[in-house]
Coordinates of C-alpha atoms in Angstrom, one line a residue:
X26 CA 5.2 -11.0 -34.6
X27 CA 3.8 -8.9 -31.6
X28 CA 1.1 -11.0 -29.6
X29 CA -2.4 -8.6 -29.7
X30 CA -4.1 -7.7 -26.0
X31 CA -6.2 -8.8 -24.9
X32 CA -9.5 -6.0 -22.9
X33 CA -8.4 -7.7 -19.6
X34 CA -4.3 -7.3 -20.3
X35 CA -5.6 -4.2 -21.9
X36 CA -7.8 -3.0 -18.3
X37 CA -4.5 -4.1 -16.7
X38 CA -2.6 -2.1 -18.0
X39 CA -4.7 1.5 -17.8
X40 CA -5.4 0.6 -14.1
X41 CA -2.2 0.4 -13.3
X42 CA -1.2 3.6 -15.4
X43 CA -3.2 5.1 -12.9
X44 CA -1.7 4.3 -10.1
X45 CA 1.4 5.9 -11.7
X46 CA 0.4 9.0 -12.0
X47 CA -1.7 8.7 -8.6
X48 CA 1.5 8.0 -7.2
X49 CA 3.2 10.6 -9.0
X50 CA 1.1 13.5 -8.3
X51 CA 1.3 11.9 -4.3
X52 CA 4.5 13.0 -4.2
X53 CA 3.7 16.2 -4.9
X54 CA 6.9 18.3 -7.0
X55 CA 10.1 17.1 -7.7
X56 CA 13.3 18.2 -8.6
X57 CA 17.0 17.3 -9.5
X58 CA 18.6 13.8 -8.4
X59 CA 14.7 12.7 -7.5
X60 CA 13.1 14.0 -11.0
X61 CA 15.1 11.6 -12.3
X62 CA 14.8 9.5 -10.2
X63 CA 11.5 9.0 -10.3
X64 CA 10.4 8.1 -13.6
X65 CA 7.2 6.3 -14.2
X66 CA 9.7 2.8 -15.0
X67 CA 10.2 3.8 -11.5
X68 CA 7.4 4.1 -10.0
X69 CA 6.2 0.6 -11.3
X70 CA 8.7 -1.1 -9.5
X71 CA 8.1 0.7 -6.0
X72 CA 3.8 0.1 -6.7
X73 CA 4.4 -3.7 -7.5
X74 CA 6.9 -3.8 -4.8
X75 CA 3.7 -2.8 -2.3
X76 CA 0.9 -5.0 -4.2
X77 CA 0.4 -2.0 -6.2
X78 CA -1.0 -0.4 -3.0
X79 CA -0.2 4.1 -3.9
X80 CA -0.1 5.4 -0.3
X81 CA 2.6 2.4 0.9
X82 CA 4.6 2.7 -2.2
X83 CA 4.7 6.5 -1.3
X84 CA 5.9 5.9 1.9
X85 CA 8.9 3.6 0.2
X86 CA 9.2 5.7 -2.2
X87 CA 9.6 8.6 -0.1
X88 CA 12.1 6.8 2.5
X89 CA 14.2 5.0 -0.7
X90 CA 15.0 9.5 -1.6
X91 CA 15.8 9.9 2.1
X92 CA 18.5 7.2 1.8
X93 CA 19.4 8.5 -1.2
X94 CA 19.6 11.9 -0.5
X95 CA 22.7 11.1 2.4
X96 CA 24.0 8.3 1.3
X97 CA 24.2 9.2 -1.9
X98 CA 24.3 5.9 -3.9
X99 CA 25.3 7.7 -7.2
X100 CA 27.9 9.7 -6.0
X101 CA 29.7 7.2 -5.5
X102 CA 33.8 6.7 -7.2
X103 CA 35.3 3.7 -8.1
X104 CA 38.5 5.0 -6.8
X105 CA 37.0 5.0 -3.8
X106 CA 35.9 1.7 -3.8
X107 CA 38.2 0.3 -6.0
X108 CA 40.7 -1.5 -3.0
X109 CA 37.5 -4.1 -2.0
X110 CA 37.1 -5.0 -5.9
X111 CA 41.1 -5.9 -6.2
X112 CA 40.1 -9.6 -5.5
X113 CA 36.8 -9.6 -7.9
X114 CA 35.0 -11.3 -5.4
X115 CA 32.5 -8.9 -7.0
X116 CA 32.5 -7.9 -10.7
X117 CA 29.8 -7.4 -13.3
X118 CA 29.8 -10.3 -16.2
X119 CA 29.9 -9.0 -20.3
X120 CA 27.7 -11.3 -20.4
X121 CA 23.7 -10.8 -20.2
X122 CA 21.4 -13.8 -19.3
X123 CA 19.0 -14.2 -21.7
X124 CA 16.5 -12.0 -20.7
X125 CA 19.3 -9.7 -21.1
X126 CA 19.6 -8.5 -17.4
X127 CA 23.0 -7.2 -17.3
X128 CA 25.0 -9.7 -14.2
X129 CA 26.9 -9.6 -11.4
X130 CA 29.0 -12.4 -10.6
X131 CA 29.9 -12.8 -6.8
X132 CA 32.5 -15.6 -5.1
X133 CA 32.2 -14.9 -0.9
X134 CA 35.9 -17.1 -1.1
X135 CA 37.2 -13.4 -2.4
X136 CA 36.3 -12.0 0.4
X137 CA 39.4 -9.3 1.4
X138 CA 37.6 -6.8 3.8
X139 CA 37.0 -7.0 7.5
X140 CA 35.1 -3.3 6.7
X141 CA 30.8 -3.8 6.8
X142 CA 30.6 -0.9 5.0
X143 CA 33.4 -0.6 2.4
X144 CA 31.7 -4.2 1.6
X145 CA 29.1 -2.3 1.7
X146 CA 30.0 0.6 0.0
X147 CA 31.1 -1.6 -2.9
X148 CA 28.0 -3.6 -3.5
X149 CA 26.0 -0.6 -3.9
X150 CA 28.2 0.6 -6.4
X151 CA 28.5 -1.7 -8.4
X152 CA 24.1 -2.4 -7.9
X153 CA 24.1 1.2 -9.6
X154 CA 26.4 0.1 -11.9
X155 CA 24.0 -2.6 -13.5
X156 CA 20.9 -0.2 -13.0
X157 CA 23.5 2.1 -15.6
X158 CA 24.4 -0.3 -17.6
X159 CA 20.8 -2.1 -17.6
X160 CA 19.2 -2.3 -22.0
X161 CA 16.3 -0.8 -22.8
X162 CA 13.6 -1.8 -21.6
X163 CA 14.9 -3.9 -19.1
X164 CA 14.5 -3.2 -15.2
X165 CA 16.0 -6.1 -13.8
X166 CA 19.9 -7.9 -12.7
X167 CA 21.0 -11.2 -11.7
X168 CA 23.0 -12.5 -9.6
X169 CA 26.0 -15.8 -10.2
X170 CA 27.5 -16.3 -6.3
X171 CA 29.9 -19.5 -6.0
X172 CA 30.4 -21.3 -3.4
X173 CA 33.2 -23.3 -4.5
X174 CA 35.7 -23.8 -1.5
X175 CA 33.4 -21.5 0.8
X176 CA 34.1 -21.9 4.5
X177 CA 32.9 -20.0 7.6
X178 CA 36.7 -17.7 7.6
X179 CA 35.0 -16.3 4.0
X180 CA 31.9 -15.3 5.9
X181 CA 29.9 -12.4 6.3
X182 CA 28.6 -11.2 9.5
X183 CA 25.1 -11.8 10.1
X184 CA 24.6 -8.0 10.8
X185 CA 25.9 -6.8 7.8
X186 CA 23.6 -9.5 5.4
X187 CA 21.0 -8.0 6.9
X188 CA 21.9 -4.5 6.1
X189 CA 22.4 -5.7 2.6
X190 CA 19.3 -7.2 2.7
X191 CA 17.6 -4.3 3.8
X192 CA 19.3 -2.1 0.9
X193 CA 18.6 -4.6 -1.6
X194 CA 14.7 -4.9 -1.2
X195 CA 13.9 -1.1 0.6
X196 CA 15.7 0.9 -2.0
X197 CA 16.1 -1.1 -5.0
X198 CA 13.0 -3.4 -4.9
X199 CA 12.4 -5.8 -8.4
X200 CA 16.0 -5.4 -9.3
X201 CA 16.8 -8.3 -8.9
X202 CA 15.7 -11.0 -11.6
X203 CA 17.3 -13.6 -10.5
X204 CA 19.8 -14.7 -7.5
X205 CA 22.1 -18.4 -8.1
X206 CA 24.0 -20.1 -5.9
X207 CA 26.0 -22.5 -7.2
X208 CA 27.7 -25.2 -5.0
X209 CA 27.2 -23.3 -1.5
X210 CA 28.3 -26.5 1.4
X211 CA 25.4 -27.7 3.4
X212 CA 27.2 -25.5 6.3
X213 CA 26.4 -22.6 4.1
X214 CA 22.7 -23.8 3.4
X215 CA 22.1 -24.1 7.4
X216 CA 22.6 -20.7 7.3
X217 CA 20.6 -19.1 5.0
X218 CA 17.4 -20.3 6.9
X219 CA 18.2 -17.5 8.7
X220 CA 18.9 -15.1 6.2
X221 CA 15.6 -16.3 4.5
X222 CA 13.7 -14.5 7.2
X223 CA 14.6 -11.7 6.8
X224 CA 13.6 -12.3 3.1
X225 CA 10.6 -10.9 1.0
X226 CA 9.2 -13.8 0.0
X227 CA 9.2 -13.0 -3.7
X228 CA 12.6 -12.3 -3.9
X229 CA 13.2 -15.6 -1.9
X230 CA 12.0 -17.2 -4.9
X231 CA 14.1 -15.5 -6.7
X232 CA 16.5 -17.3 -5.1
X233 CA 18.0 -20.7 -6.5
X234 CA 19.9 -23.4 -5.7
X235 CA 22.4 -24.7 -8.1
X236 CA 25.1 -27.7 -8.1
X237 CA 27.2 -28.8 -10.1
X238 CA 26.0 -32.4 -12.0
X239 CA 23.1 -31.8 -11.9
X240 CA 20.8 -32.4 -14.3
X241 CA 18.3 -30.4 -13.0
X242 CA 20.4 -27.9 -12.3
X243 CA 21.9 -28.1 -15.3
X244 CA 19.2 -27.4 -17.3
X245 CA 18.2 -24.6 -14.4
X246 CA 21.3 -22.4 -15.7
X247 CA 21.0 -23.7 -19.5
X248 CA 17.4 -22.6 -19.7
X249 CA 18.4 -19.3 -18.0
X250 CA 22.2 -18.7 -19.9
X251 CA 23.6 -19.0 -22.5
X252 CA 26.7 -22.3 -21.6
X253 CA 29.5 -20.1 -24.3
X254 CA 28.6 -17.3 -22.3
X255 CA 28.5 -18.8 -18.7
X256 CA 31.9 -18.9 -17.0
X257 CA 33.4 -22.9 -16.3
X258 CA 32.6 -21.7 -12.7
X259 CA 28.8 -22.1 -13.0
X260 CA 28.6 -25.2 -15.3
X261 CA 29.6 -23.2 -18.4
X262 CA 32.5 -23.4 -21.4
X263 CA 33.9 -20.0 -20.7
X264 CA 36.6 -18.8 -18.2
X265 CA 36.7 -16.1 -16.1
X266 CA 39.4 -14.5 -15.3
X267 CA 38.8 -11.1 -13.7
X268 CA 41.1 -7.9 -14.7
X269 CA 41.2 -6.0 -11.7
X270 CA 43.0 -3.3 -14.3
X271 CA 40.7 -3.7 -17.0
X272 CA 37.3 -3.9 -14.6
X273 CA 38.5 -0.7 -13.2
X274 CA 39.0 1.6 -16.7
X275 CA 35.2 0.6 -17.6
X276 CA 33.9 1.4 -14.3
X277 CA 36.3 5.0 -15.0
X278 CA 34.7 5.2 -18.2
X279 CA 31.2 4.4 -16.3
X280 CA 31.5 7.0 -13.9
X281 CA 31.5 9.6 -17.0
X282 CA 28.7 8.3 -17.9
X283 CA 27.1 8.1 -14.5
X284 CA 27.3 11.5 -14.1
X285 CA 26.2 13.1 -16.9
X286 CA 23.0 10.7 -16.4
X287 CA 23.0 12.5 -13.0
X288 CA 23.4 16.3 -14.1
X289 CA 26.5 16.1 -12.1
X290 CA 29.2 17.4 -14.2
X291 CA 29.1 21.1 -12.9
X292 CA 29.0 20.1 -9.2
X293 CA 31.2 18.5 -6.6
X294 CA 29.1 17.2 -4.4
X295 CA 31.4 15.5 -2.0
X296 CA 34.5 16.1 -4.2
X297 CA 32.1 14.6 -6.8
X298 CA 33.3 16.0 -10.4
X299 CA 33.2 14.6 -13.8
X300 CA 37.0 15.3 -14.9
X301 CA 39.0 13.5 -11.4
X302 CA 37.3 10.2 -12.8
X303 CA 39.6 10.5 -16.1
X304 CA 42.1 11.5 -14.8
X305 CA 42.6 8.8 -12.1
X306 CA 45.2 6.3 -13.7
X307 CA 43.5 2.7 -12.8
X308 CA 47.1 1.7 -12.1
X309 CA 46.5 3.5 -8.4
X310 CA 44.5 1.2 -7.3
X311 CA 46.6 -0.4 -5.4

């Protein structure tokens, strides 16, 4: 049975709905991509990220709309970034966490590209893909980051890290549910102090360091994941095997779904055409 909301909760909901309406009015008339992007759920996330201050949320979402109009993350196609994903350094898991959140698996030791823009564009594509595949009613995703075997040789430059943090916090607010950093070496932990400087306190609270053969870490992982689904690399029982050809097939299918969602089937912005997505064979992604 559902719990009955008390008067205070109903009052809070009413106030939040009122803030959403005020933000929508403040943004003015919207059309096309901006109209689709600015759903009530999206406006709530921006308001939440700015402590429900309408003016601050308005400024934030306007900056995102400007960024999306130039960077066009929703128009990035898999065949444009597939070479960055050949090693499986970032991929969408086939399972969800216990909260029903889509899971992105990241393996820094699989880094295969020196291109800062390539790395960022690949990650942005997968952020958009994760959002596209969120279950109804779920707004957030979880990250599993395996640092086993990590060394400075696989380290992403600080500027790239800073740019990624900026994009995540300013253009994907409240999309990260939890980030689990598994088996990070001491060297990384020292470097994380510099990264944490750029993190919003609320984001920093979502970052959890977990370690193998550690009771507290085991309990944390079990509270968020079914160990039958969780890969052995993260303390679970499942086998993690990245098949680039199979993953590419999934991404091509999702690119078609994405085109329909954004209403891009009959347009060709920056070379985008839905028909091209299904005609591109996975075997050509070498």
